[in-house]
Coordinates of C-alpha atoms and ligand atoms in Angstrom, one line a residue:
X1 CA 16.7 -27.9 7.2
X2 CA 13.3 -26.8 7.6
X3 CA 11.9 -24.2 5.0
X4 CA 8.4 -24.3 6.7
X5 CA 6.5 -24.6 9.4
X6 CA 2.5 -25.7 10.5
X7 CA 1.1 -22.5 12.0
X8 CA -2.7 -23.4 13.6
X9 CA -5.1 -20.3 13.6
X10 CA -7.9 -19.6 16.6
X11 CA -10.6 -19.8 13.6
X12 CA -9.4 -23.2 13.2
X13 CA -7.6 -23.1 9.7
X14 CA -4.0 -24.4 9.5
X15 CA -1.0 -23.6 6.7
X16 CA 1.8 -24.9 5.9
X17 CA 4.1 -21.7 6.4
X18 CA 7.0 -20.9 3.9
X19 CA 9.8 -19.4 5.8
X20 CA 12.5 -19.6 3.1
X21 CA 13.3 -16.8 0.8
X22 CA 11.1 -17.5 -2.5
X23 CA 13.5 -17.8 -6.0
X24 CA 13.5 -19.5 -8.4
X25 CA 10.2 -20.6 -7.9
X26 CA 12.0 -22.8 -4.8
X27 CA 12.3 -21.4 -0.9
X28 CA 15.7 -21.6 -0.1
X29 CA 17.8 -20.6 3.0
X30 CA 19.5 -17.3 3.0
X31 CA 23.1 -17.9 2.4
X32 CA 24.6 -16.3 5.6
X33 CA 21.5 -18.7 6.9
X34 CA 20.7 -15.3 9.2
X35 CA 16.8 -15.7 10.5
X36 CA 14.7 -13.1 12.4
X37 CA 11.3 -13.6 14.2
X38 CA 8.5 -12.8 12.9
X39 CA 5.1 -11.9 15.3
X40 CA 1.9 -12.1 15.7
X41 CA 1.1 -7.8 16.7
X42 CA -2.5 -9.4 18.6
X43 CA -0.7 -11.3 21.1
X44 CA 3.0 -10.3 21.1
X45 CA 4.1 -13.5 20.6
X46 CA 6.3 -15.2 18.6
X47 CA 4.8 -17.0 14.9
X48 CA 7.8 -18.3 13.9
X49 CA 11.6 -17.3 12.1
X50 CA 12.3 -16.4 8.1
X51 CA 15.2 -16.4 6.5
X52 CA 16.3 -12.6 6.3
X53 CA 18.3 -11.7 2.9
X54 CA 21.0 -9.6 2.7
X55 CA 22.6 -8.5 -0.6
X56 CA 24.2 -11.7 -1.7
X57 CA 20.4 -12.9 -1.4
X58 CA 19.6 -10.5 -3.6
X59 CA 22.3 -10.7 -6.0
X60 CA 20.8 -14.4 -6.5
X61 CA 17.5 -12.8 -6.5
X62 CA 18.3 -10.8 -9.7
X63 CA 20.2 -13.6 -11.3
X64 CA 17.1 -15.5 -11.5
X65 CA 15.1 -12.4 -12.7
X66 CA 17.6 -11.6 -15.3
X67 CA 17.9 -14.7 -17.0
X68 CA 14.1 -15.3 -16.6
X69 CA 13.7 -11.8 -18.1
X70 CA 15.7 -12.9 -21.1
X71 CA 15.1 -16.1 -21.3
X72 CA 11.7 -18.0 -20.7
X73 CA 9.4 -15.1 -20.2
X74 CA 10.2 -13.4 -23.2
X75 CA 8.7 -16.5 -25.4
X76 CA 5.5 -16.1 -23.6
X77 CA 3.0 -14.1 -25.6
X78 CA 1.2 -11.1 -23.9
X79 CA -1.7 -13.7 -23.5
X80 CA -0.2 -16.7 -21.9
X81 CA 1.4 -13.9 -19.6
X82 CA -2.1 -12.9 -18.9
X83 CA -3.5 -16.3 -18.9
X84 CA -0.9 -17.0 -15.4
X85 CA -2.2 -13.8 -13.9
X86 CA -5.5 -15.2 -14.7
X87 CA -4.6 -18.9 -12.7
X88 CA -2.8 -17.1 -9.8
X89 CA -6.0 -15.0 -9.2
X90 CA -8.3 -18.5 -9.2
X91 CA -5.8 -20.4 -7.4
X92 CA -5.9 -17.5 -4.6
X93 CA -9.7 -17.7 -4.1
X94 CA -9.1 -21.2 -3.3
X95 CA -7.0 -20.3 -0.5
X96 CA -8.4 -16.7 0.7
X97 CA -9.2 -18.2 4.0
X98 CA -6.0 -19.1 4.4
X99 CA -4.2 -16.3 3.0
X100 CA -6.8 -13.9 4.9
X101 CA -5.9 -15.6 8.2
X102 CA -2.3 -15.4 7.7
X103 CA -2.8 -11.7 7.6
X104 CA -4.8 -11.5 10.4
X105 CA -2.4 -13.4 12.6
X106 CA 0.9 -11.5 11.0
X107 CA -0.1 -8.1 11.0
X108 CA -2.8 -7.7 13.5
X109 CA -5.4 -6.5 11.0
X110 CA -9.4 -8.1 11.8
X111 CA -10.3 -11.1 9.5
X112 CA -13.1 -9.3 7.9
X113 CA -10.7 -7.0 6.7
X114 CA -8.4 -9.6 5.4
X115 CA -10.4 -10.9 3.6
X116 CA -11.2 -8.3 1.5
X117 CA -7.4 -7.3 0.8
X118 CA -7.3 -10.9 -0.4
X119 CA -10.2 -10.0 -2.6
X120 CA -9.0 -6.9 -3.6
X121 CA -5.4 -8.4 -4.6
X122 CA -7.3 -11.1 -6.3
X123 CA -9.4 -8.5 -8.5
X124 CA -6.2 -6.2 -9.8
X125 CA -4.6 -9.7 -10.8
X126 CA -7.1 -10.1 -12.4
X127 CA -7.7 -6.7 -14.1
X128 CA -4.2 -6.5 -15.1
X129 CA -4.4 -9.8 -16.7
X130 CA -6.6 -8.2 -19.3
X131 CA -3.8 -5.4 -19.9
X132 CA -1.8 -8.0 -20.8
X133 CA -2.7 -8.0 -24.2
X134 CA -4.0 -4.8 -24.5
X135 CA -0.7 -2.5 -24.5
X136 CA 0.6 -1.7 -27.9
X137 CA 2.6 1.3 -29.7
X138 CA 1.5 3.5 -32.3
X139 CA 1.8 4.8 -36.1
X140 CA 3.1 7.7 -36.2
X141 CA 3.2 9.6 -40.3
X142 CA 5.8 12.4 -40.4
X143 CA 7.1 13.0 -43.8
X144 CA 4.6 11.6 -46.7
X145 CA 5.4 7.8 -46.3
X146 CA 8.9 8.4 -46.8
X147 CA 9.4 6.7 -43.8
X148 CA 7.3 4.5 -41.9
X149 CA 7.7 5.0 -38.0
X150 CA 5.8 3.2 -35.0
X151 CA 6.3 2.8 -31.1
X152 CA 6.3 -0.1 -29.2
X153 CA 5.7 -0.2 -25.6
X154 CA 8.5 -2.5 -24.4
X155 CA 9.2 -4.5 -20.6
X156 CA 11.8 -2.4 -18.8
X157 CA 13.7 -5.6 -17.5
X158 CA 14.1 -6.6 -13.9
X159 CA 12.1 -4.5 -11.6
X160 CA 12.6 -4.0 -7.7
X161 CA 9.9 -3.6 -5.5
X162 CA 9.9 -2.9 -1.6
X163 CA 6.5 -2.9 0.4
X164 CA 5.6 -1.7 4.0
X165 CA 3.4 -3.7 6.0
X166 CA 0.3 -2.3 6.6
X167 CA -1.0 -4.5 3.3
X168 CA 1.0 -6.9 3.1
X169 CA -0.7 -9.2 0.8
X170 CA -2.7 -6.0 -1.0
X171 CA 1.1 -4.4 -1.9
X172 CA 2.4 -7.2 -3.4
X173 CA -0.5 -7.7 -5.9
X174 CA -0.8 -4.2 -6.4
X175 CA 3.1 -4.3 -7.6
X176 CA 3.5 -7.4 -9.1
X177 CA 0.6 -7.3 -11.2
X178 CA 1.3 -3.9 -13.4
X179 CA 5.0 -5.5 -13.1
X180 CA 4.3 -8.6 -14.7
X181 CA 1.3 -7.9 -17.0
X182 CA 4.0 -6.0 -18.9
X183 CA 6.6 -8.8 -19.3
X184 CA 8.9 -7.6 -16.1
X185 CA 10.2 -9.7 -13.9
X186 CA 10.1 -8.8 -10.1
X187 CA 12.6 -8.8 -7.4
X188 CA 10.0 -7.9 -4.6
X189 CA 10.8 -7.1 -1.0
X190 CA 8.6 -7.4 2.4
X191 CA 8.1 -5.7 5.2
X192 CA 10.3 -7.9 8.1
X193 CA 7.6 -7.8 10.1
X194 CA 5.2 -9.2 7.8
X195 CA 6.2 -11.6 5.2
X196 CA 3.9 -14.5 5.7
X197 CA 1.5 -13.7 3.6
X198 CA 3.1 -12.7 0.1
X199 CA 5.3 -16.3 1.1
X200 CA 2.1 -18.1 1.0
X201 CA 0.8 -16.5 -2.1
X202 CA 4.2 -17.4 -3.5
X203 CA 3.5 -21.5 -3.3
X204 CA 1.0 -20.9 -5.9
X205 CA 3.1 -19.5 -8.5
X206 CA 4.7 -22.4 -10.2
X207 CA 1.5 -23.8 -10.1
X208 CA -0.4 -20.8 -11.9
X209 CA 2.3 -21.3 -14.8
X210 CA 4.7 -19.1 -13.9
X211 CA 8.2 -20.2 -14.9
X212 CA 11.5 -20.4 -12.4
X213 CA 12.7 -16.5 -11.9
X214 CA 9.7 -14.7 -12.8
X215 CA 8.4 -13.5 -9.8
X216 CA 11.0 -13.3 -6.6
X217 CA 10.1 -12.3 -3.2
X218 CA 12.1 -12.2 -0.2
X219 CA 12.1 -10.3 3.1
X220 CA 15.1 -9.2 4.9
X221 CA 15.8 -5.0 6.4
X222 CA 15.4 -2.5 4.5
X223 CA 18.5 -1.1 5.1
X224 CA 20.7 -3.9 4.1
X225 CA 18.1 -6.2 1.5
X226 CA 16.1 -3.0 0.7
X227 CA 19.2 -0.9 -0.5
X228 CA 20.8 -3.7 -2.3
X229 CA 17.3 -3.5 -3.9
X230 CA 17.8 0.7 -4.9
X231 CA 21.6 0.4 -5.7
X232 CA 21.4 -2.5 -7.8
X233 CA 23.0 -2.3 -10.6
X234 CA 20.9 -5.0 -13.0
X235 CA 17.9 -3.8 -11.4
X236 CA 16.1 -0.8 -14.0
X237 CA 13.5 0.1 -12.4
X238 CA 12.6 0.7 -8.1
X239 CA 8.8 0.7 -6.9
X240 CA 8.3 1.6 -3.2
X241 CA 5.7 2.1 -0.9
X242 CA 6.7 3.8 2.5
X243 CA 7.8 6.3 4.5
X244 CA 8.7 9.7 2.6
X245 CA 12.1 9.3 4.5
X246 CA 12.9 5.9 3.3
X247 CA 11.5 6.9 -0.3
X248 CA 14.2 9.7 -0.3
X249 CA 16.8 7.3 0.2
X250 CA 15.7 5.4 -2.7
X251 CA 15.6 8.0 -4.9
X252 CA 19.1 9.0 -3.8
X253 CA 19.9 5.2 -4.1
X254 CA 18.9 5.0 -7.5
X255 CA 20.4 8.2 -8.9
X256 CA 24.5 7.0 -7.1
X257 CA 23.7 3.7 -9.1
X258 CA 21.7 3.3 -12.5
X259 CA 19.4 6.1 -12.7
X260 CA 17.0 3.0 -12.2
X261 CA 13.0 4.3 -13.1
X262 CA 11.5 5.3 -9.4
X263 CA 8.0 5.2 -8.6
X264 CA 7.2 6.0 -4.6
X265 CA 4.4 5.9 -2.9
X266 CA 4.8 7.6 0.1
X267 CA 2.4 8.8 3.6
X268 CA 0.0 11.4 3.9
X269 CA -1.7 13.8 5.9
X270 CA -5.1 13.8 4.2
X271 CA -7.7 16.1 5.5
X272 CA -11.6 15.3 4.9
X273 CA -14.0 17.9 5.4
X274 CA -17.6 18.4 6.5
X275 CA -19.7 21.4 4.9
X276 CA -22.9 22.2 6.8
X277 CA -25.0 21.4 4.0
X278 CA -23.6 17.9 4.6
X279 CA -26.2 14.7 5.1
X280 CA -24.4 14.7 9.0
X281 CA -24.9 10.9 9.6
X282 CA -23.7 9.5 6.4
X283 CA -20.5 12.2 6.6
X284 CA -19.5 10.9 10.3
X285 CA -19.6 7.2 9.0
X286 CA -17.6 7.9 6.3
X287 CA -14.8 10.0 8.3
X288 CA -14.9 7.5 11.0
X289 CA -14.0 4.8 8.2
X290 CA -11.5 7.5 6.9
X291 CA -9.2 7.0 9.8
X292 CA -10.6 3.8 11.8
X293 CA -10.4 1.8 8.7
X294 CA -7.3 -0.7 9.1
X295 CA -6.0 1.1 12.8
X296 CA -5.1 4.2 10.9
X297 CA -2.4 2.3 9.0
X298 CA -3.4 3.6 5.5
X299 CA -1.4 5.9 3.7
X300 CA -4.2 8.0 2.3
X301 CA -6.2 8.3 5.8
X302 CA -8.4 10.7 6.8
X303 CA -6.4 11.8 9.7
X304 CA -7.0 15.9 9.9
X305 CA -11.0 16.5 10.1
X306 CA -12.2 19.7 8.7
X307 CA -15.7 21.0 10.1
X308 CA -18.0 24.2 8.6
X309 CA -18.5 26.3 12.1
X310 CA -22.5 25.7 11.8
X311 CA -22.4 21.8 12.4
X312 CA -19.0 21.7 14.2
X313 CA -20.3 20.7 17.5
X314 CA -23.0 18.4 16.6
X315 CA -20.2 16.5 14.3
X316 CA -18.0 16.4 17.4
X317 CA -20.6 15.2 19.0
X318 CA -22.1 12.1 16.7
X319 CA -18.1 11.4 16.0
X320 CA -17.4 10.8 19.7
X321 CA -20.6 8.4 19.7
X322 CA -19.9 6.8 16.7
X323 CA -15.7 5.9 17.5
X324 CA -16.5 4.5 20.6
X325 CA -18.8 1.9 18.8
X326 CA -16.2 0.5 16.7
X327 CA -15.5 -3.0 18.0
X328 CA -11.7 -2.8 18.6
X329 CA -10.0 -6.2 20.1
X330 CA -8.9 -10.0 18.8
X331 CA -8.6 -9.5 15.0
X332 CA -10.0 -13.4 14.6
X333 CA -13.3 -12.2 15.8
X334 CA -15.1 -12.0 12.1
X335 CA -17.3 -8.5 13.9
X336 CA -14.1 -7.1 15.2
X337 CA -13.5 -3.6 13.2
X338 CA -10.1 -2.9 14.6
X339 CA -7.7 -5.3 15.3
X340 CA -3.9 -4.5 16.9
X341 CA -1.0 -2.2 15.5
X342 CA 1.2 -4.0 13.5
X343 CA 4.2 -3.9 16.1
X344 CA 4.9 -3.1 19.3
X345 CA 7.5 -0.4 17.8
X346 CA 4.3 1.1 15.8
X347 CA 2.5 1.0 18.7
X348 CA 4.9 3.1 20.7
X349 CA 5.1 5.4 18.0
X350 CA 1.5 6.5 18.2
X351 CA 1.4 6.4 21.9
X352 CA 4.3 9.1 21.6
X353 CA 1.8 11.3 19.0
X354 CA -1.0 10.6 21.5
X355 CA 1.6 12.0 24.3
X356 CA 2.6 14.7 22.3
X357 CA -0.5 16.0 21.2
X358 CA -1.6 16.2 25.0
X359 CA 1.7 18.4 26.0
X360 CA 0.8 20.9 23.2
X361 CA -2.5 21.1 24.8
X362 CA -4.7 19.6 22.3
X363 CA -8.2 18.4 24.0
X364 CA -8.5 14.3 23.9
X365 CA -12.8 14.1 23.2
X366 CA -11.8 10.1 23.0
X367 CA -9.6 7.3 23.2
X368 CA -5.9 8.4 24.1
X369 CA -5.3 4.8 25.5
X370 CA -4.0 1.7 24.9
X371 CA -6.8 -1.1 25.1
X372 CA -6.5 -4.5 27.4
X373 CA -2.1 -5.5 28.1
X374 CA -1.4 -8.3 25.9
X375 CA -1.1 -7.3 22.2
X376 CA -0.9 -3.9 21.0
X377 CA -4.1 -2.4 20.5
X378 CA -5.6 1.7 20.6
X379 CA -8.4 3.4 21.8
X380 CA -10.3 5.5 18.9
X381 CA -8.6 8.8 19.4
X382 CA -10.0 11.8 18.3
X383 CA -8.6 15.5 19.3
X384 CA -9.9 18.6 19.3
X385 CA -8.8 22.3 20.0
X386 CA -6.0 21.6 17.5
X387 CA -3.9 24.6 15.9
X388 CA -2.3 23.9 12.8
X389 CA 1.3 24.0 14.1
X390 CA 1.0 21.3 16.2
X391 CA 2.9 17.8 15.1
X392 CA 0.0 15.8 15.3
X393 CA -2.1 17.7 12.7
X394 CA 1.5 17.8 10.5
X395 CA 3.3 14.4 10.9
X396 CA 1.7 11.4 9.9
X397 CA 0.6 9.5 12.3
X398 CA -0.4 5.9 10.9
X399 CA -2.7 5.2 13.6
X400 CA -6.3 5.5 14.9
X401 CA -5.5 8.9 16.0
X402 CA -7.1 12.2 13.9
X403 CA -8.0 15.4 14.1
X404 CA -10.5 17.5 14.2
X405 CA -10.7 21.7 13.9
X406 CA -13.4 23.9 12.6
X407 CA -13.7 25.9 9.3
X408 CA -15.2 28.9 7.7
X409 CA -15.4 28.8 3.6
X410 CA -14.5 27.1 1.0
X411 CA -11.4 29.8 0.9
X412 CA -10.7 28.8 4.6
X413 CA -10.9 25.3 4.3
X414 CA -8.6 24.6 1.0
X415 CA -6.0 26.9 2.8
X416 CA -6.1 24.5 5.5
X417 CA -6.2 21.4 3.4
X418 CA -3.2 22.7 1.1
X419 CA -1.5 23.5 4.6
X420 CA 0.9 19.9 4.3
X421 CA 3.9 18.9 2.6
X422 CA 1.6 15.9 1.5
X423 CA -0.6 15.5 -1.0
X424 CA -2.2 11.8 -1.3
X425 CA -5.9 12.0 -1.0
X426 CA -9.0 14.2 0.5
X427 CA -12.5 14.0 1.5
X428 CA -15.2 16.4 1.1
X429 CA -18.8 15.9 2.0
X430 CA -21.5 18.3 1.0
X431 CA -24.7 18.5 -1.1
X432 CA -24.0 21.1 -2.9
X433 CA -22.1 19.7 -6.3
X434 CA -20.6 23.1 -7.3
X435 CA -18.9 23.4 -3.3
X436 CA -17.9 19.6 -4.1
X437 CA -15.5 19.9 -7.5
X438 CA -14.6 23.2 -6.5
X439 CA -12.8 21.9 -3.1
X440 CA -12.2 18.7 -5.5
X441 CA -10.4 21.1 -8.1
X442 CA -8.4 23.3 -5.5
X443 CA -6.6 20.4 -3.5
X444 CA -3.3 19.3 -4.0
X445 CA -3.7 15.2 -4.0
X446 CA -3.7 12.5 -6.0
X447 CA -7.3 11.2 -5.3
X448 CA -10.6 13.3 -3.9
X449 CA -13.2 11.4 -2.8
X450 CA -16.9 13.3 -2.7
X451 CA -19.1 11.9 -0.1
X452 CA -16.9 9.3 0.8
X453 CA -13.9 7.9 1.5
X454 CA -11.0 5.6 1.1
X455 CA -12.7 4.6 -2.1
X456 CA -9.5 2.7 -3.6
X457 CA -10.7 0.3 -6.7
X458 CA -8.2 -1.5 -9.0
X459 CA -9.1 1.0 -12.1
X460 CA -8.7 4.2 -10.5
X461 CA -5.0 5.7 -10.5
X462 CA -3.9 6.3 -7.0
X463 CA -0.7 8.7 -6.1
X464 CA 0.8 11.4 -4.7
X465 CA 1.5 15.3 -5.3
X466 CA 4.3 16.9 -3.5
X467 CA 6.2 14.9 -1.0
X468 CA 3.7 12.0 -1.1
X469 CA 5.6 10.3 -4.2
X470 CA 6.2 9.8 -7.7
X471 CA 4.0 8.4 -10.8
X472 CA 0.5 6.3 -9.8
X473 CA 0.0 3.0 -8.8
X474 CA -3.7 0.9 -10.2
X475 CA -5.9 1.8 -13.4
X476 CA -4.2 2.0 -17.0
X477 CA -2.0 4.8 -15.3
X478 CA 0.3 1.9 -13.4
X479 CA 1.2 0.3 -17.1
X480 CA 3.4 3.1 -18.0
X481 CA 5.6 2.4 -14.6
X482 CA 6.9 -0.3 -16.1
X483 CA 6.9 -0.3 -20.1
X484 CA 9.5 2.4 -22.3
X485 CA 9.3 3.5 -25.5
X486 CA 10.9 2.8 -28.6
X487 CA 10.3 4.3 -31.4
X488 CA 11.5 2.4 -34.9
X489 CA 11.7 4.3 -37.9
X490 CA 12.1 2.9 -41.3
X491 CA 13.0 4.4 -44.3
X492 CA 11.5 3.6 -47.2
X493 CA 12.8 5.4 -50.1
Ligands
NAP501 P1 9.5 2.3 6.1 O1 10.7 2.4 6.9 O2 9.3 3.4 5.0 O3 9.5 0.9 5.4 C1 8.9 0.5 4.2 C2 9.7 -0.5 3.5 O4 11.0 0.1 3.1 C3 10.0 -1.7 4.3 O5 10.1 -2.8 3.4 C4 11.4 -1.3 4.8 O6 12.2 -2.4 5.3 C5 12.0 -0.7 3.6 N1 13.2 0.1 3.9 C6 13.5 0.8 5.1 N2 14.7 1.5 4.9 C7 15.1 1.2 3.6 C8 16.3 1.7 2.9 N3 17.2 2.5 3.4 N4 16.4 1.3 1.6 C9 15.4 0.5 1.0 N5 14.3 0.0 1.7 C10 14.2 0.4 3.0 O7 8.2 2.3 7.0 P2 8.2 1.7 8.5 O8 9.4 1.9 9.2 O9 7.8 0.4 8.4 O10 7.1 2.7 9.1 C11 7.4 4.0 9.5 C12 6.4 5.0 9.0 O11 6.3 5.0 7.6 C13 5.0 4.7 9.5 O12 4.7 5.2 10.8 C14 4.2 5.5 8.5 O13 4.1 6.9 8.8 C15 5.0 5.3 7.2 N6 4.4 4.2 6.4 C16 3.8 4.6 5.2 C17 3.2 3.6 4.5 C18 2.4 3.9 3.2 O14 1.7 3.1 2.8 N7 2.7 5.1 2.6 C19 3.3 2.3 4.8 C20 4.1 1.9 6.0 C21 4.6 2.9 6.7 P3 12.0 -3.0 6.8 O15 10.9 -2.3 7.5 O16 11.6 -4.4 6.5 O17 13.3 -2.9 7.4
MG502 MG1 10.2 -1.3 9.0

């Protein structure tokens, strides 16, 4: 039985592939030995077929965890757990081309951009390697030293984690890091459609020190292998990032079984805004990198664009020119910007928005298409003449499809920003400071970015208010998703 495979990349660089589900430290077969195929979204073919776990997989999966939770890992000190972070991070710079050009060929994304999720994966292994060692309890004095009372911040045990696909290899450091740092162990689920890279990632784990049961990652659906993942019973703790749908079914997962710890990160529907006193140029970069950035698929993008009346049709304007200069086509090509969707299901799915935001009458100023037949690329879409009822300034999209619909105040324009169930992240670009941290101040999100955007970095918290999730992922913030509290008091009379 074959548990990998040779795939051969059009930049020239060649892998062994894992297709086995990764436990143990070993790939093994599933044990229904069920596969699925997995594709490459640029070309619509066929990489190759995984393994796809069901719940016995993951029953095994936890085994391993558990006794690796109580066993082995538990004699490593906070710094030898810190010090395997440390080796997993150096042994993935070795292979970033590799890892990079999995990604590009698995989920569609362009190589330049791959490339920097490796880099950025590679830096929060590293910055939570120096938490390792760094998370302690305190001392707390209550009645005159009659007793003597302190905290500790302790592992919460085996932790589940299930992760979408629009960074694959970006999620998995981003949970496994916080995860492990702390002394967890991980049961971590992919995206099916794009395991490849987190399987490659996982042949360097034994290597980087890490014993057998540590870290587990297999892929498999998310209604069969991802709810064995929210029901289980020995699992204490779920981290997801997703759909708000699916991260309601988690929640109602985890409440019928353990009351296991949740954290979800879910979509968005963040607007970012454009006040006349704006510097016009660098605004329209940074909103066409709001939404353009990775085909749309980002949670936090920049998909409803809010302009001050005054500059409203020169923005329109200078957006239009700048969309249609973003090189969209073969992801391998290192000046592409925009590569393909990451399915031909996701694909569809925007298409329908596009369609939709046609019927309701919205105005298409660019893109509305699908680009070339083979592969599932899309045009740069921006519409206009928007009302605020419409589903494609409400739903999230997760594709290079925005918005964009004028304003009059600050009043008017953090009505309209407020105006979403979301609550994830926002831009706003002005000169004025005071107009800046008051918009800041006044929106519902997690993370407001001030003449800029998408400006995600490993020691910032990032999370949602309202319906886009629970708790925050990154920065010291992510330690307390997977550490509890015990307090020990001692009485010494
Ligand atoms: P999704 O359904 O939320 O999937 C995310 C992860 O959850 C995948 O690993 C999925 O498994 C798993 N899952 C699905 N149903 C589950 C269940 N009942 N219990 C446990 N796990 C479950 O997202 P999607 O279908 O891939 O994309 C749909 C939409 O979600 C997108 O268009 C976008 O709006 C949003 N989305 C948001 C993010 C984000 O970063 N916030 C990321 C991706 C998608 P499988 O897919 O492998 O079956
Ligand atoms: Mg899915």
């Amino acid at each position: 039985m074959s548990l990998s495979e040779t795939l051969k990349f059009p930049n020239g660089i060649e892998v062994n592939q894992p297709t086995g589900l990764f436990i143990n430290n070993e790939f093994v077969p599933s044990k229904e030995g069920a596969k699925f195929d997995v594709f490459n979204p640029s070309t619509g073919k066929k990489l190759l077929e995984v393994y796809e776990a069901r719940e016995a997989d993951i029953d095994a999966a936890v085994d391993a965890a558990e006794a690796a939770f109580h066993g082995v890992w538990s004699k490593f000190s906070a710094g030898e757990r810190g010090a395997c972070l440390l080796k997993l991070a150096d042994l993935m710079e070795k292979n970033l081309m590799e890892l990079a050009s999995i990604e590009t060929a698995n989920n569609g994304k362009a190589i330049a951009l791959a490339k920097g999720d490796v880099a950025m994966s590679i830096q929060t292994l590293r910055y939570y390697a120096g938490w390792s060692d760094k998370i302690h309890g305190k001392v707390i004095e209550t009645d005159n030293n009659a007793t003597f009372n302190y905290t500790r911040q302790e592992p919460i045990g085996v932790c589940g984690q299930i992760i979408p696909w629009n960074f694959p290899l970006l999620m998995w450091a981003w949970k496994i890091a916080p995860a492990i740092c702390t002394g967890n162990t991980v049961v971590l689920k992919t995206a099916e459609n794009t395991p490849l890279s987190a399987y490659y990632a996982c042949t360097l784990i034994a290597e980087a020190g890490f014993p057998a049961g540590v870290i587990n990652v297999v892929t498999g659906y998310g209604k069969t292998a991802g709810a064995a993942i929210a029901s289980h019973m020995r699992i204490h703790k779920v981290a997801f990032t997703g759909s708000t749908l699916v991260g309601r079914a988690i929640m109602k997962a985890a409440a019928a079984s353990n009351l296991k710890k949740v954290t979800l990160e879910l979509g968005g529907k963040s607007p970012n805004i454009i006040f006349d006193d704006a510097d016009i140029d660098k605004a329209v970069e940074w909103v066409n990198f709001g939404i353009f950035f990775n085909g749309g698929e980002v949670c936090c993008a920049g998909s409803r664009v809010y302009v001050q009346e005054g500059i409203y049709d020169k923005v329109v304007e200078a957006f239009k020119k700048r969309a249609i200069m973003n090189k969209v086509g073969d992801p391998f090509d290192e000046n592409t910007f925009q590569g393909a969707q990451v399915s031909k299901q996701q694909f569809e799915r925007i298409m329908g928005y596009v369609e939709a935001g046609k019927k309701a009458g919205a105005t298409v100023e660019v893109g509305g298409n699908r680009v070339g037949t083979e592969g599932w690329f899309v045009e740069p879409t921006i519409f206009s003449n928007v009302s605020e009822d419409m589903q494609i300034v409400r739903e999230e999209i997760f594709g290079p499809v925005c918005t964009i619909a004028k304003f009059k105040d600050v009043d008017d324009v953090v009505a309209k920003a407020n105006n979403t169930s979301y609550g994830l992240a926002a831009g706003v670009h002005t000169s004025n400071l005071k107009t800046a941290l008051e918009v800041a101040h006044r929106i519902r999100a997690g993370s407001l970015w001030v003449n800029q955007y998408n400006a995600l970095n490993h020691a910032l918290p990032f999370g949602g208010y309202n319906e886009s999730g629970i708790g925050r992922e990154l920065g010291k913030e992510a330690l307390r998703n997977y550490t509890q509290i015990k307090t020990v008091s001692v009485n010494l009379q």
